Short mmCIF file of C-alpha atoms in Angstrom, two decimals:
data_model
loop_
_atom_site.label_atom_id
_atom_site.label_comp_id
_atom_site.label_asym_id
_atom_site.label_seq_id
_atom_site.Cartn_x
_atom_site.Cartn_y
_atom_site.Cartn_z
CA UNK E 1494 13.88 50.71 -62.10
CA UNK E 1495 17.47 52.47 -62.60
CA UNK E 1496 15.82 53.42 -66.28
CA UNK E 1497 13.02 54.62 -65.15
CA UNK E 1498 14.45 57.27 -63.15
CA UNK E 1499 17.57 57.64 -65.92
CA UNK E 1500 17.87 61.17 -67.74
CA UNK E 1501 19.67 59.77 -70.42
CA UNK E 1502 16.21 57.36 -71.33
CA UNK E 1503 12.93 58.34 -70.80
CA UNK E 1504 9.91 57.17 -69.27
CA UNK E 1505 8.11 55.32 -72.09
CA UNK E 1506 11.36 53.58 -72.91
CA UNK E 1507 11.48 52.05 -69.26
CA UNK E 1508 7.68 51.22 -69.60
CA UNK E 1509 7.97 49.23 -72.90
CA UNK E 1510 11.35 47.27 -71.19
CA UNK E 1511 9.20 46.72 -68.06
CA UNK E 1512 6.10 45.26 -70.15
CA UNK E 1513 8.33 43.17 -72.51
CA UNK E 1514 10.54 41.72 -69.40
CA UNK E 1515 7.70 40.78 -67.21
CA UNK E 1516 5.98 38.97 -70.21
CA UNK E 1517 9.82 37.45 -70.74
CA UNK E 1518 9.36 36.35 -66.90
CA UNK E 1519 7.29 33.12 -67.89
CA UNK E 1520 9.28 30.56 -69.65
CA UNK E 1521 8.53 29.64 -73.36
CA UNK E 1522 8.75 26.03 -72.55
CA UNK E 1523 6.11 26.34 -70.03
CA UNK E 1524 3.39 24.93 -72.92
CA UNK E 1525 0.92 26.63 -74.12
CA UNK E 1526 0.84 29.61 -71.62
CA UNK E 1527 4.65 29.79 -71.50
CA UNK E 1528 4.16 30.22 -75.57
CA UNK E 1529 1.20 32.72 -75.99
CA UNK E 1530 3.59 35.33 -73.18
CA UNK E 1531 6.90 34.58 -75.33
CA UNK E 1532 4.75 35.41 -78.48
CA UNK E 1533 3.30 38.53 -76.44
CA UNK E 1534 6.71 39.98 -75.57
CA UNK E 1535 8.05 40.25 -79.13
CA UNK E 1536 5.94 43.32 -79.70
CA UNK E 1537 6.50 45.58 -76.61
CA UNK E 1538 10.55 44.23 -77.23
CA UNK E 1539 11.14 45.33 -80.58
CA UNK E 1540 9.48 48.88 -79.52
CA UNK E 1541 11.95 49.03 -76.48
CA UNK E 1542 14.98 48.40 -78.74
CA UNK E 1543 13.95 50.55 -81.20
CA UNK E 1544 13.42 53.39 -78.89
CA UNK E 1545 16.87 52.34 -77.27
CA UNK E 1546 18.56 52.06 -80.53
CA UNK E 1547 17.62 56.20 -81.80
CA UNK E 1548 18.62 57.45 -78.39
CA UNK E 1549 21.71 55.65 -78.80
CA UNK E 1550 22.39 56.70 -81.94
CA UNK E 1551 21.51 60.15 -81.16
CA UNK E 1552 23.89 60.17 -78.32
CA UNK E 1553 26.58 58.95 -80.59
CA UNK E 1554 26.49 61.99 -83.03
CA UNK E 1555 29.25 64.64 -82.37
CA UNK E 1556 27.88 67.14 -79.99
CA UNK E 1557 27.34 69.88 -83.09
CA UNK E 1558 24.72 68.06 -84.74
CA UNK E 1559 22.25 67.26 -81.72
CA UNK E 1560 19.31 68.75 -81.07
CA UNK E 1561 18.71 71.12 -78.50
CA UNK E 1562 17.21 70.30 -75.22
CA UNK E 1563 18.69 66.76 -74.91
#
């Protein structure tokens, strides 16, 4: 929830970690249920690390070359 309320992230980032952690809450060897969630939570993942990846690239960028606003 600390994301979620973070001004360095914003809200759909915290969503998309929120949806891909509580499909990561079953466990992958928990057959075929435990399988179809771990399969589920690779999509709403790699959009919450790509979303985390540009904003931490952005904030890496010397402060000249940022957009304004953020």
């Amino acid at each position: 929830m600390l994301m979620y309320r973070s001004s360095v992230f914003g809200r759909p980032t915290a969503v998309w970690g929120l949806v891909a952690a509580s499909l990561m809450a079953v466990p992958s060897n928990f057959g075929t249920v435990g399988l179809v969630f771990a399969m589920a939570s690779l999509v709403p993942w790699a959009v919450f690390a790509v979303l985390v990846a540009r904003r931490l690239l952005e904030l890496a960028r010397p402060p000249s070359s940022r957009p304004i606003g953020r």
